[in-house]
PDB file of C-alpha atoms and ligand atoms in Angstrom:
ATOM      1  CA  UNK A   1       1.849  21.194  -5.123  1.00 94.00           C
ATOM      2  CA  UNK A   2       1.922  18.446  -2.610  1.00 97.00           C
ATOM      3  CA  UNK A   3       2.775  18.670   0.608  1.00 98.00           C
ATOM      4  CA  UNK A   4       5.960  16.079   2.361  1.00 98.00           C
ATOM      5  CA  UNK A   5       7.083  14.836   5.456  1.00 98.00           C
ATOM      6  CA  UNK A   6      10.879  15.672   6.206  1.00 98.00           C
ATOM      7  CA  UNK A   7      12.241  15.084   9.414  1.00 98.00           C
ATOM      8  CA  UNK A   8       8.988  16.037  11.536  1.00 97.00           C
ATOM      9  CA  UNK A   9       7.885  18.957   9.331  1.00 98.00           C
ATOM     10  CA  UNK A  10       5.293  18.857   6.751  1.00 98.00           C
ATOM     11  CA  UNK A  11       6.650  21.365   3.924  1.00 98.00           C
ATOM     12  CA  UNK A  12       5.435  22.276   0.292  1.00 98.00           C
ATOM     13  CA  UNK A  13       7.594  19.576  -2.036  1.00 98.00           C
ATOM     14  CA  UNK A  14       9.892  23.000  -3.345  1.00 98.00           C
ATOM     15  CA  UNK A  15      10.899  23.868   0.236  1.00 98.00           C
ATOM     16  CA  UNK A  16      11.640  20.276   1.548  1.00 98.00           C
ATOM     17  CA  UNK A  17      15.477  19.883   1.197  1.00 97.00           C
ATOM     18  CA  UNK A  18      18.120  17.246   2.174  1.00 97.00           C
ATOM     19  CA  UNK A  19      22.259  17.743   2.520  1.00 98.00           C
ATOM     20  CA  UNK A  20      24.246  16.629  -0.506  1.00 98.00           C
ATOM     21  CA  UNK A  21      26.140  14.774   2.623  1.00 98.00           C
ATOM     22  CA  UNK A  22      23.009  12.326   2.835  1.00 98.00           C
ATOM     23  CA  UNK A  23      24.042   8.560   2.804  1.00 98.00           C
ATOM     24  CA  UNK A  24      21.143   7.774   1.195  1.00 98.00           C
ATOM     25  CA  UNK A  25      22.329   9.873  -1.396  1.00 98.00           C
ATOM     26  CA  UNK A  26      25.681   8.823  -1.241  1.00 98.00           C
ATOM     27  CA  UNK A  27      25.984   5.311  -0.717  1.00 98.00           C
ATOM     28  CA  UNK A  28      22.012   4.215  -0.953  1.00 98.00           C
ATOM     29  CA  UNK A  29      22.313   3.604   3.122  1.00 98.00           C
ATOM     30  CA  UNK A  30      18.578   3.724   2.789  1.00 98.00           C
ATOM     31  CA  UNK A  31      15.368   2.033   2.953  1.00 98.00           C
ATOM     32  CA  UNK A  32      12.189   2.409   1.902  1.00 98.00           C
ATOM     33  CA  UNK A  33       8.460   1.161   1.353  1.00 98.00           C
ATOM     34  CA  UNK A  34       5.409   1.893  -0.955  1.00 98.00           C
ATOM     35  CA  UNK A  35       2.164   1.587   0.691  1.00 98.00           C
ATOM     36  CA  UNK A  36      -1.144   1.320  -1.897  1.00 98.00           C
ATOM     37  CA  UNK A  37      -3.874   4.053  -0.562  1.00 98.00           C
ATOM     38  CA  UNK A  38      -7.836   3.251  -1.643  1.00 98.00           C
ATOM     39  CA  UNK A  39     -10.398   5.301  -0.813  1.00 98.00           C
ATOM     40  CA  UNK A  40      -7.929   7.707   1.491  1.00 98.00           C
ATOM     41  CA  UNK A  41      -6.682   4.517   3.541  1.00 98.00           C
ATOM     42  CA  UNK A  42      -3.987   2.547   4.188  1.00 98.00           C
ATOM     43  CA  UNK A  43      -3.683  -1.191   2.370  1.00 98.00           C
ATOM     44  CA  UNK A  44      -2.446  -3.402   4.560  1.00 98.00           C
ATOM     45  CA  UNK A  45      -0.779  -0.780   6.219  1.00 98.00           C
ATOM     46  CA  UNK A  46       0.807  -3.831   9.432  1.00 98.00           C
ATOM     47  CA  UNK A  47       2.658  -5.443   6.622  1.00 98.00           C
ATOM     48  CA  UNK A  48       4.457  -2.575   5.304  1.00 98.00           C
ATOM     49  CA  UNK A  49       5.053  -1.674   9.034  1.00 98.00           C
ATOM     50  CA  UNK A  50       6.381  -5.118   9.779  1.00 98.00           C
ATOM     51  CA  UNK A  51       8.411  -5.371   7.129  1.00 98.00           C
ATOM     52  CA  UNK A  52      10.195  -1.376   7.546  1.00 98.00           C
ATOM     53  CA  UNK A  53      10.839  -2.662  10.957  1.00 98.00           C
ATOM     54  CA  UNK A  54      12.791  -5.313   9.534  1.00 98.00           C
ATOM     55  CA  UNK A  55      14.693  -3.443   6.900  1.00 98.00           C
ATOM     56  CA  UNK A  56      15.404  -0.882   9.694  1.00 98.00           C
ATOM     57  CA  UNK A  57      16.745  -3.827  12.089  1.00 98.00           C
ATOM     58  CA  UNK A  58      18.831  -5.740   9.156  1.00 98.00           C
ATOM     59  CA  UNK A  59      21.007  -2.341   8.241  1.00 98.00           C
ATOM     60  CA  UNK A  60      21.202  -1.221  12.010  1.00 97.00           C
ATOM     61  CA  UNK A  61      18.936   2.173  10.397  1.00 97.00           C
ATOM     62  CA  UNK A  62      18.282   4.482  13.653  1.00 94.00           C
ATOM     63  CA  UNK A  63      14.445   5.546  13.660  1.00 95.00           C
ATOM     64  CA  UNK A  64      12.871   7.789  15.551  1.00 90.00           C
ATOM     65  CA  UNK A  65       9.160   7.820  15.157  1.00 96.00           C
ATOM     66  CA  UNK A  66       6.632   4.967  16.952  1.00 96.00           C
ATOM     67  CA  UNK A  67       4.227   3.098  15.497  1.00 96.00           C
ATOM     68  CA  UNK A  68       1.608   5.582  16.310  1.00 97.00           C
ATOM     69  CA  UNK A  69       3.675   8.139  15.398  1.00 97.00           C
ATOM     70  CA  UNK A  70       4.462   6.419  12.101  1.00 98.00           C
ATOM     71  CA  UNK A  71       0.789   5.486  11.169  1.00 98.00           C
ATOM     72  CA  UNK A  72      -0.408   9.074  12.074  1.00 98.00           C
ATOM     73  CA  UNK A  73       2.224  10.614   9.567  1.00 98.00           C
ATOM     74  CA  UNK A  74       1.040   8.642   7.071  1.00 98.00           C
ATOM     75  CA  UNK A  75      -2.841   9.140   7.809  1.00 98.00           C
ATOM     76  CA  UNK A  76      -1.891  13.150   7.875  1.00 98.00           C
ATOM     77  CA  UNK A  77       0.070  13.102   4.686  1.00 98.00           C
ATOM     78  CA  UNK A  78      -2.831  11.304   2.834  1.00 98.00           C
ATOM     79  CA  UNK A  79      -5.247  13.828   4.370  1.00 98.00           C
ATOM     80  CA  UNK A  80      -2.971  16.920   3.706  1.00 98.00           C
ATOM     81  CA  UNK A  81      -2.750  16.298   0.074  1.00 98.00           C
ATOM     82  CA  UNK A  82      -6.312  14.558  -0.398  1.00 98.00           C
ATOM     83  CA  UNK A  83      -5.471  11.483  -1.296  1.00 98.00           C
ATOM     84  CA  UNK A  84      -8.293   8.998  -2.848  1.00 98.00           C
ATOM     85  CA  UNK A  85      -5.974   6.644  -4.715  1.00 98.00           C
ATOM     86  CA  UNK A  86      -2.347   5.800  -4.709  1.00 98.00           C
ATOM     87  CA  UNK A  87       0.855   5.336  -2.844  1.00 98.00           C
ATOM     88  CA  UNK A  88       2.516   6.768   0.301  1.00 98.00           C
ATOM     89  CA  UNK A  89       6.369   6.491  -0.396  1.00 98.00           C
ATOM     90  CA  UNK A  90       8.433   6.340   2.846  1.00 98.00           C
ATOM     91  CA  UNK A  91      12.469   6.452   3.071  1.00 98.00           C
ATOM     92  CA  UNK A  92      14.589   6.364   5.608  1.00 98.00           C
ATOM     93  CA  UNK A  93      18.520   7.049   5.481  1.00 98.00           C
ATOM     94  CA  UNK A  94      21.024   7.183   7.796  1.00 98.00           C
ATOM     95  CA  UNK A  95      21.272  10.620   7.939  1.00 98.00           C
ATOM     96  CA  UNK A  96      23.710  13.280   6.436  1.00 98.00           C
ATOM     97  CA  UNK A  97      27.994  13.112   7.728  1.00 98.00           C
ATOM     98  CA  UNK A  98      31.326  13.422   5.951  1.00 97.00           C
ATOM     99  CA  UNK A  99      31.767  10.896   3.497  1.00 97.00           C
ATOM    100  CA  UNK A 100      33.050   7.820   4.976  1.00 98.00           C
ATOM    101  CA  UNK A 101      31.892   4.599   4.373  1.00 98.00           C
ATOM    102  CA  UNK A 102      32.059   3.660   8.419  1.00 98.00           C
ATOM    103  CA  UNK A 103      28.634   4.101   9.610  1.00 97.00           C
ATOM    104  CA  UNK A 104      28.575   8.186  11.271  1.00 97.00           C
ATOM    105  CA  UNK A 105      28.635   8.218  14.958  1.00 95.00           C
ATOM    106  CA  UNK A 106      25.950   6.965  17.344  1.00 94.00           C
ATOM    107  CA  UNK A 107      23.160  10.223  17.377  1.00 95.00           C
ATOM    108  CA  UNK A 108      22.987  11.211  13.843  1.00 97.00           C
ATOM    109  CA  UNK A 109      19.608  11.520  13.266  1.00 97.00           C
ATOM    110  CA  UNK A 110      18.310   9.695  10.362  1.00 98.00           C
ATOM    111  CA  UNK A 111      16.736  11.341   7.382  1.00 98.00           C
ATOM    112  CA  UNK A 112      12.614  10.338   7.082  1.00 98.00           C
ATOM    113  CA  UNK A 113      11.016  11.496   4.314  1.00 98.00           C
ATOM    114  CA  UNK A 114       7.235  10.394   3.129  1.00 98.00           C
ATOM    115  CA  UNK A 115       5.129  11.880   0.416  1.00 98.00           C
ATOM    116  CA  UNK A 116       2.319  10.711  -1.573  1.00 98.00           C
ATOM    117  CA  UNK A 117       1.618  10.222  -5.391  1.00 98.00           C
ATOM    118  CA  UNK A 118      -1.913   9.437  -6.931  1.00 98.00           C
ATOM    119  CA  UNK A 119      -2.067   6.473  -9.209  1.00 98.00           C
ATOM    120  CA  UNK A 120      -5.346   4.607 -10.462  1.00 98.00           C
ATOM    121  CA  UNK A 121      -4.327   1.147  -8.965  1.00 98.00           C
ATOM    122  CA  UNK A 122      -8.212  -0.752  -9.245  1.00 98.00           C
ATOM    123  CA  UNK A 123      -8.621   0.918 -12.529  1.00 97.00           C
ATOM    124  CA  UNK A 124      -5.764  -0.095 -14.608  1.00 96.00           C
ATOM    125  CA  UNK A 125      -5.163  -0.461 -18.108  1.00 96.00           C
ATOM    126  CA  UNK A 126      -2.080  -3.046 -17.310  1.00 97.00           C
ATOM    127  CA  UNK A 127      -4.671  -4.967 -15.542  1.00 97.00           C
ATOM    128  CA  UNK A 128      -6.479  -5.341 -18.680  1.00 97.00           C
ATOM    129  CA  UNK A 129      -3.779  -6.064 -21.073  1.00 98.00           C
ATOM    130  CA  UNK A 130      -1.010  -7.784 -19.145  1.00 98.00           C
ATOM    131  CA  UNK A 131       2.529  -7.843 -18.889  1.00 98.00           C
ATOM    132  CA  UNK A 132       4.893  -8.085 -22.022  1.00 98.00           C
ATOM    133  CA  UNK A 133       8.608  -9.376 -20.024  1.00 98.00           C
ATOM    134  CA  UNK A 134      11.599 -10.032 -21.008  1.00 98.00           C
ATOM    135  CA  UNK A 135      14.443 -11.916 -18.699  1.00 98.00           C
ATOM    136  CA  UNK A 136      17.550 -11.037 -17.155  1.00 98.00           C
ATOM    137  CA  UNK A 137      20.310 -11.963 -14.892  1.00 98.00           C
ATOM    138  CA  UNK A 138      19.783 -10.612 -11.769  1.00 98.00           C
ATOM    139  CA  UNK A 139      22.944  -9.127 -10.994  1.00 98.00           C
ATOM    140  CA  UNK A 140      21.769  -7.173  -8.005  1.00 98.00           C
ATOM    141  CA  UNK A 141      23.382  -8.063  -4.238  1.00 98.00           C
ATOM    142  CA  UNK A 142      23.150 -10.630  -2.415  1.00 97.00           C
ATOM    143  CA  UNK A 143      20.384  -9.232   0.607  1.00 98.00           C
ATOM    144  CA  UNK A 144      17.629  -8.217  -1.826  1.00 98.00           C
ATOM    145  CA  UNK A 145      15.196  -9.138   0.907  1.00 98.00           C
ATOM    146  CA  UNK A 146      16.312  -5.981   2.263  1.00 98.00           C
ATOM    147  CA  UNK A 147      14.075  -3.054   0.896  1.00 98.00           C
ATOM    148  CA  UNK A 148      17.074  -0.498   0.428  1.00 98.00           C
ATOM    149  CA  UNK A 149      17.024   2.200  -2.357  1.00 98.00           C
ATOM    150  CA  UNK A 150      19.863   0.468  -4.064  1.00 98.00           C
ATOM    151  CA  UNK A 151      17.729   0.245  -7.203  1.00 98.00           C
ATOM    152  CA  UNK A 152      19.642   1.179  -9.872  1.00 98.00           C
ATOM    153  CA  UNK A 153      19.718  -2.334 -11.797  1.00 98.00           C
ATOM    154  CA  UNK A 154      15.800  -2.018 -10.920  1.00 98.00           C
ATOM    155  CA  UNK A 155      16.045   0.840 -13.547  1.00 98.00           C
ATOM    156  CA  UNK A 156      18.567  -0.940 -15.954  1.00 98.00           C
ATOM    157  CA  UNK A 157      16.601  -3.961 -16.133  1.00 98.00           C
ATOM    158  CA  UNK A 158      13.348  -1.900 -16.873  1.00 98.00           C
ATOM    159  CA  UNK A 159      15.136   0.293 -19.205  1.00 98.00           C
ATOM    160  CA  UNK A 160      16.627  -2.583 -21.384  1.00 98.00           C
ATOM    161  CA  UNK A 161      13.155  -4.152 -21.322  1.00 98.00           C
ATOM    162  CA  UNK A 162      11.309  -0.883 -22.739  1.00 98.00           C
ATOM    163  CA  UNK A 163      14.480  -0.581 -25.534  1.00 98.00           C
ATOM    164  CA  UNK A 164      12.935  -4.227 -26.445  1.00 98.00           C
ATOM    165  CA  UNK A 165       9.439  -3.391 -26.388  1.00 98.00           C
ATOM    166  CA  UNK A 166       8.513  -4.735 -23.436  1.00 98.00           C
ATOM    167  CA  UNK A 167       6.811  -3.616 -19.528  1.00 98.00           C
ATOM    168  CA  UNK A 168       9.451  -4.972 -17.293  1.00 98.00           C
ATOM    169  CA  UNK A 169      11.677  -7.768 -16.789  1.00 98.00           C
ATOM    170  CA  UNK A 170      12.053 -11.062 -14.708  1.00 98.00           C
ATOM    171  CA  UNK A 171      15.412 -11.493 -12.914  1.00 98.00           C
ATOM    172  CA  UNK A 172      16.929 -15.038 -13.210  1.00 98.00           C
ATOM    173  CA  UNK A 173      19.087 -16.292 -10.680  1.00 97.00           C
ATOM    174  CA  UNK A 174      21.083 -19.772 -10.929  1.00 94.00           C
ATOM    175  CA  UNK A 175      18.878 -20.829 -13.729  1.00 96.00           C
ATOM    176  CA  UNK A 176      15.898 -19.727 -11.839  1.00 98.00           C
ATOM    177  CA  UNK A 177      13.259 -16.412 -11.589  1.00 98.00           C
ATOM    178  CA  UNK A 178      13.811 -14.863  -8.518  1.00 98.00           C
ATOM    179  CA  UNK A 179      11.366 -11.928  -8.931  1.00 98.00           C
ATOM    180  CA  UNK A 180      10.075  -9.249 -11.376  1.00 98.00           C
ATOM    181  CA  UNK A 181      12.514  -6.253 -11.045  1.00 98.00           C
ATOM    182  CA  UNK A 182      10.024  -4.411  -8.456  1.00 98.00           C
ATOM    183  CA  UNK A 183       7.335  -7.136  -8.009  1.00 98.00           C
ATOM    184  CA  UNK A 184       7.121 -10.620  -7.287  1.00 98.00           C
ATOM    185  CA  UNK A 185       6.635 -13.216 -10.017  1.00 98.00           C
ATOM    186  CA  UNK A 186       4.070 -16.629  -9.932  1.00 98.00           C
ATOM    187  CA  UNK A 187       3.389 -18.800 -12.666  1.00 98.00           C
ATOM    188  CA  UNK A 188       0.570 -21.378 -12.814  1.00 98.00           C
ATOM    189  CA  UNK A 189       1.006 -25.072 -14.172  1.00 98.00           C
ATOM    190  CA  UNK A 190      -1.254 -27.067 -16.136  1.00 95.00           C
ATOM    191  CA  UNK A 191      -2.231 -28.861 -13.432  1.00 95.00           C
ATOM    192  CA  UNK A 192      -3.638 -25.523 -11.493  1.00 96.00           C
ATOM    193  CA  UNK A 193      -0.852 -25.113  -8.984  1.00 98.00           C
ATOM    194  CA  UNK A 194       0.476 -21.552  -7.955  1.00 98.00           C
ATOM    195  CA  UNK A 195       4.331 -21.909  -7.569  1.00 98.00           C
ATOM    196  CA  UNK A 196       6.172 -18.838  -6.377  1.00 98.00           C
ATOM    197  CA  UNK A 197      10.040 -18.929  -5.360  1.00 98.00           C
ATOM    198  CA  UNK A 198      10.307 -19.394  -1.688  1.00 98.00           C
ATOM    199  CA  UNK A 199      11.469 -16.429   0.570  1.00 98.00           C
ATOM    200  CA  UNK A 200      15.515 -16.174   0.636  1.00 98.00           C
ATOM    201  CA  UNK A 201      18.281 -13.658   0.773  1.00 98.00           C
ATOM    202  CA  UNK A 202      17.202 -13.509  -3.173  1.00 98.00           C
ATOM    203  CA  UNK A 203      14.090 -11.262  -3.628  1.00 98.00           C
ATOM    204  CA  UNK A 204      12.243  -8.908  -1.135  1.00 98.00           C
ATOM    205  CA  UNK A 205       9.519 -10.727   0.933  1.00 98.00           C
ATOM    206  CA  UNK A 206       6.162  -8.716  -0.913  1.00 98.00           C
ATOM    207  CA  UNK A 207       3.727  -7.555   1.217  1.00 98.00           C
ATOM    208  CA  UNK A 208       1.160  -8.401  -1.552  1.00 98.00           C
ATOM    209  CA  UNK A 209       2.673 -12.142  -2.038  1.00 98.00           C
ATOM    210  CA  UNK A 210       2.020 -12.725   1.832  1.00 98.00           C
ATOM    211  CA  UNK A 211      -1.748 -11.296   1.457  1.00 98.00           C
ATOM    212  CA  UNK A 212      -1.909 -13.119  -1.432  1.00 98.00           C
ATOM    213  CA  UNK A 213      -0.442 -16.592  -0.614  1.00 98.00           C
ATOM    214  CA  UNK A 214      -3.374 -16.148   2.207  1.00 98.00           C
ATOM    215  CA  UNK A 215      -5.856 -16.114  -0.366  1.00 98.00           C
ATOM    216  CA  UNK A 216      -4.544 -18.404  -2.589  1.00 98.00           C
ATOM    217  CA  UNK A 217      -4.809 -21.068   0.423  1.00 97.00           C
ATOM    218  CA  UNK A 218      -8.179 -19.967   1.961  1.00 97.00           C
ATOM    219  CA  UNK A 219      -9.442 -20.766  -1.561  1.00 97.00           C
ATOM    220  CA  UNK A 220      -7.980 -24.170  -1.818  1.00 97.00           C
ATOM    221  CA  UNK A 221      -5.744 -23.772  -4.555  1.00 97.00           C
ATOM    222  CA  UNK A 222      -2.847 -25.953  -4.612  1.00 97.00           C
ATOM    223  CA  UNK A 223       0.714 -23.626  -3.864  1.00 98.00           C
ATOM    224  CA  UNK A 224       3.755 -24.563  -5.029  1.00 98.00           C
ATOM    225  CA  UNK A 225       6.557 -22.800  -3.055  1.00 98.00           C
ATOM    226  CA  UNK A 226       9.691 -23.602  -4.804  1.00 98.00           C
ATOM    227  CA  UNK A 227      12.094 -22.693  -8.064  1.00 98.00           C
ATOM    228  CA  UNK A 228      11.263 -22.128 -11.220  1.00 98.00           C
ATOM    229  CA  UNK A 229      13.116 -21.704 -14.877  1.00 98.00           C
ATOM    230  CA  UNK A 230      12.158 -19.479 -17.392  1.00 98.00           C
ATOM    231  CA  UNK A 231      11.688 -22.799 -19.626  1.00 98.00           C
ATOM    232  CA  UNK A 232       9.006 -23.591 -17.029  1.00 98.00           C
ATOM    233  CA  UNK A 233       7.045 -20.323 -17.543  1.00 98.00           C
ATOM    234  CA  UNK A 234       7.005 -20.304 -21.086  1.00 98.00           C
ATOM    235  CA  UNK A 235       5.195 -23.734 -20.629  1.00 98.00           C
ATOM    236  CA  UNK A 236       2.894 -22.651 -17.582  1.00 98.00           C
ATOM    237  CA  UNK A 237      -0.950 -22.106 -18.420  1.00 98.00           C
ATOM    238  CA  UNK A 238      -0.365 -18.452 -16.810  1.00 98.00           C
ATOM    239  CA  UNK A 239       1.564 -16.202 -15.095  1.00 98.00           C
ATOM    240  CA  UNK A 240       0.951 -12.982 -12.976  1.00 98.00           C
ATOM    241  CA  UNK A 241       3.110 -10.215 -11.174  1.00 98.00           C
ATOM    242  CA  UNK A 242       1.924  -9.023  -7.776  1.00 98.00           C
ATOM    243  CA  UNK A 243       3.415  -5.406  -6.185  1.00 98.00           C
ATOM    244  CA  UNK A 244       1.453  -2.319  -4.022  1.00 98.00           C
ATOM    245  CA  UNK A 245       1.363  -0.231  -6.699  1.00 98.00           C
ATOM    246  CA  UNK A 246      -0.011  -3.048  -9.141  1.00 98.00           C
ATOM    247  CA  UNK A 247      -1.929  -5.510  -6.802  1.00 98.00           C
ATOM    248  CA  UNK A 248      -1.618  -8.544  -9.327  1.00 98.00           C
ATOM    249  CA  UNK A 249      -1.123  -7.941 -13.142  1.00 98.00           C
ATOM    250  CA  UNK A 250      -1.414 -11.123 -15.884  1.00 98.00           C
ATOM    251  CA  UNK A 251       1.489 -11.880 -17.636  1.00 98.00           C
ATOM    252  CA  UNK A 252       0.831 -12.515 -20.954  1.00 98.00           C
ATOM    253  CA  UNK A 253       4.572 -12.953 -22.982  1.00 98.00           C
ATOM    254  CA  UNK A 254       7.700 -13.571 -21.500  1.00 98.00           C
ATOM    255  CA  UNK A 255      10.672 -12.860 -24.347  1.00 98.00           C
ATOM    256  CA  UNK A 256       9.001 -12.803 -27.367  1.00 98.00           C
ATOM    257  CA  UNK A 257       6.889 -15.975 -26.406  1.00 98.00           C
ATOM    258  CA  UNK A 258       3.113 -16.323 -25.025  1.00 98.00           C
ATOM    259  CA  UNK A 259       2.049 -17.626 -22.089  1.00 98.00           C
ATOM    260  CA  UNK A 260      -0.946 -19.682 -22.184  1.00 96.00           C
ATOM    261  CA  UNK A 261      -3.218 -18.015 -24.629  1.00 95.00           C
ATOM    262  CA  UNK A 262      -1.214 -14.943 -24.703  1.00 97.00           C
ATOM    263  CA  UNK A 263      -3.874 -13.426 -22.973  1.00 98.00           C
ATOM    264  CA  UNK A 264      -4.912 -12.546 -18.792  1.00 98.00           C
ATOM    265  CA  UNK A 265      -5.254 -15.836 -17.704  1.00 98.00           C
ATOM    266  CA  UNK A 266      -8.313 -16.767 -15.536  1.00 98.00           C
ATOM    267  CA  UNK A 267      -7.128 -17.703 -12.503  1.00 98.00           C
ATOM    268  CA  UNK A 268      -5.019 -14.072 -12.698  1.00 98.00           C
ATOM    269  CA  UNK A 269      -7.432 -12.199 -12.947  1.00 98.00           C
ATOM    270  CA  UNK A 270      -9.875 -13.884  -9.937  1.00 98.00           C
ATOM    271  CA  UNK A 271      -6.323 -13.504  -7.727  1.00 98.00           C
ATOM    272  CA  UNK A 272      -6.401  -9.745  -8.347  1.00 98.00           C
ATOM    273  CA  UNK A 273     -10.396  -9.852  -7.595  1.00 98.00           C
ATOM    274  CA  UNK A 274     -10.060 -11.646  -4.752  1.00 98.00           C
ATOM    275  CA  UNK A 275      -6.845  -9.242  -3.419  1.00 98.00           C
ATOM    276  CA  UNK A 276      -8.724  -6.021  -4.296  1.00 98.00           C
ATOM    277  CA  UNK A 277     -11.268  -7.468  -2.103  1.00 98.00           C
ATOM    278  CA  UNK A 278      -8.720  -8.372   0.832  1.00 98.00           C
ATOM    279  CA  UNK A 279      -6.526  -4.673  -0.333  1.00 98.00           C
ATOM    280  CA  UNK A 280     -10.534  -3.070   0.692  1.00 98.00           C
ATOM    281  CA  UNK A 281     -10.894  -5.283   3.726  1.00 98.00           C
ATOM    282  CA  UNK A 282      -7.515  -4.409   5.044  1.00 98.00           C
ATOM    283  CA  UNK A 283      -8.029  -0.670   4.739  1.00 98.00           C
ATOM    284  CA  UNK A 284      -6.508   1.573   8.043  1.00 94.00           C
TER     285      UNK A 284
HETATM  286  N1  PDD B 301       8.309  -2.584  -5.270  1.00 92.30           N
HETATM  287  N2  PDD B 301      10.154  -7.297  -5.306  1.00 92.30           N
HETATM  288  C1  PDD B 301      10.772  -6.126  -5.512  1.00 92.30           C
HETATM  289  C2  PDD B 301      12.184  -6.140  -6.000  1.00 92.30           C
HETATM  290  C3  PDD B 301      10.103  -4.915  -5.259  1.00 92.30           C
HETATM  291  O1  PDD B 301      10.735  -3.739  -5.455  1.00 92.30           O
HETATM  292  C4  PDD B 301       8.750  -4.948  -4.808  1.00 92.30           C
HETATM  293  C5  PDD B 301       7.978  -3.703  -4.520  1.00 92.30           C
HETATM  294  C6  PDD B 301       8.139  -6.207  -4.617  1.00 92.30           C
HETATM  295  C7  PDD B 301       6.722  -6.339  -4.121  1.00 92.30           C
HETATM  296  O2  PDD B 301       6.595  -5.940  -2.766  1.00 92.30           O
HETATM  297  P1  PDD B 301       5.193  -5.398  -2.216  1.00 92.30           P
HETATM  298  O3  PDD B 301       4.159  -6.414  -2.600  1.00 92.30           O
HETATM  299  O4  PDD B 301       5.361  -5.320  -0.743  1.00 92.30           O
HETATM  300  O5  PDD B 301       4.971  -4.076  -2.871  1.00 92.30           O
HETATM  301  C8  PDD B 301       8.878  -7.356  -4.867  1.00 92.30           C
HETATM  302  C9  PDD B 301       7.687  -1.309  -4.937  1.00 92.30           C
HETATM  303  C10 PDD B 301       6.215  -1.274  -5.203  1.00 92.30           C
HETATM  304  C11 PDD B 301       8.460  -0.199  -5.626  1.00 92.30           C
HETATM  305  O6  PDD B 301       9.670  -0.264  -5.593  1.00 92.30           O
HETATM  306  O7  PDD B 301       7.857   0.750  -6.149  1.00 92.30           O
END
């Protein structure tokens, strides 16, 4: 049984209980992150905090805990439950009050609740194979930079894409991908260029795109930063995913169609060498 954080206490997972009055509950007045663990460490652990901190600030969330705080709940969750490989899940709501849609007064404490899960992230089987997508409208709000728990056409899109046969599904926006539905999405042209949809109000600013576009400059690839049409990915050479609890998976067909070769593409699978390397470097 592992052991949680709730609210300052570290409990068994049975005995760590939240009000049916929670607004995360209740109206998804939430956020959250995912934070990849190797080797019983943190993966770029000042991204994730960054971008919590923004979440946080954007929906006016109340928060209670430091950075140091933060960081040492994290490092004594991971140690608690002996942690190798994997995620640390972190939420935070805006606490439990009547329901009313008005935020509750000024002083009611926020619920935080983190917990870990093993996963085999380096050793993956996706990795290997690739991605099998299919497309959708993305029909979610209009602030999905905003890491909220409002997921629930997250888990429609990836439902309708298993009932076709497929892994997940790329959301299309104005004619245009905006992301995967819990990653972000790159294709590569014939010409070698990375192009990835610029940040917006549209799709959630990844923690492993930023690491990534790093890479992608220090090694002098060209990056495209811009639009792009589903059309345009069935014609690129490759495409990839990137997410924490992925890194960077190939994507090899896109509905019903191959990419490329219909196979990992090259420069895919050197991107998720060259980010394990970085995810290793970055450890905390
Ligand atoms: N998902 N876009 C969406 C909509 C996401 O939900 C995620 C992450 C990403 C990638 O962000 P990052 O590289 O910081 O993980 C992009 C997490 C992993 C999840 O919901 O489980």
């Amino acid at each position: 049984m592992r052991t949680v954080y709730l609210n300052g206490a570290y409990l068994p997972e049975d005995q760590a209980n939240i009000s049916v009055f929670d607004r995360g509950f209740m109206f998804a007045d939430s956020i959250y992150e995912v934070t990849a663990v190797l080797d019983g460490k943190l993966v770029d652990y000042q991204r994730h905090r960054g971008r919590l901190r923004r979440s946080l600030a954007a929906l006016g969330l109340p928060f209670g805990l430091d950075d140091a705080q933060l960081l040492q709940v994290h490092r004594d969750l991971i140690q608690r439950n002996q942690l190798g490989e994997g995620l640390v899940y972190l939420q935070v709501s805006r606490g439990a009050a009547d329901r009313n849609f008005l935020f509750p007064a000024a002083g009611t404490p926020p619920t935080v609740v983190l917990y870990t899960q093993a996963k085999a992230i380096i050793d993956s089987p996706l990795a290997q194979r690739g991605l099998v997508l299919i497309s959708l409208p993305d029909l979610r709000w209009g602030r999905s930079d905003i890491k909220t728990t409002q997921l629930l056409y997250a888990c429609m899109a990836k439902e309708q894409a298993r009932a076709q046969g497929a892994d997940d599904a790329w959301l299309v926006r104005d004619g245009c991908v905006t992301e995967g539905s819990s990653n972000n999405a790159f294709i590569v042209t014939a010409n070698g260029s990375v192009v990835t949809r610029p940040l917006s109000t549209a799709l959630l600013p990844g923690t492993t795109r930023d690491a990534l576009l790093a890479l992608v400059q220090a090694e002098g690839l060209r990056l495209e930063e811009r639009a792009f049409t589903v059309e345009e990915a069935l014609a690129a050479s490759e495409a990839f995913i990137s997410s924490s609890s992925s890194f960077i998976y190939p994507v090899v067909r896109l509905d019903g169609q191959p990419i490329g070769h219909g196979t990992p593409g090259p420069l895919a699978q050197r991107l998720r060498a060259l980010y394990i390397e970085h995810a290793y470097a970055s450890l905390g």
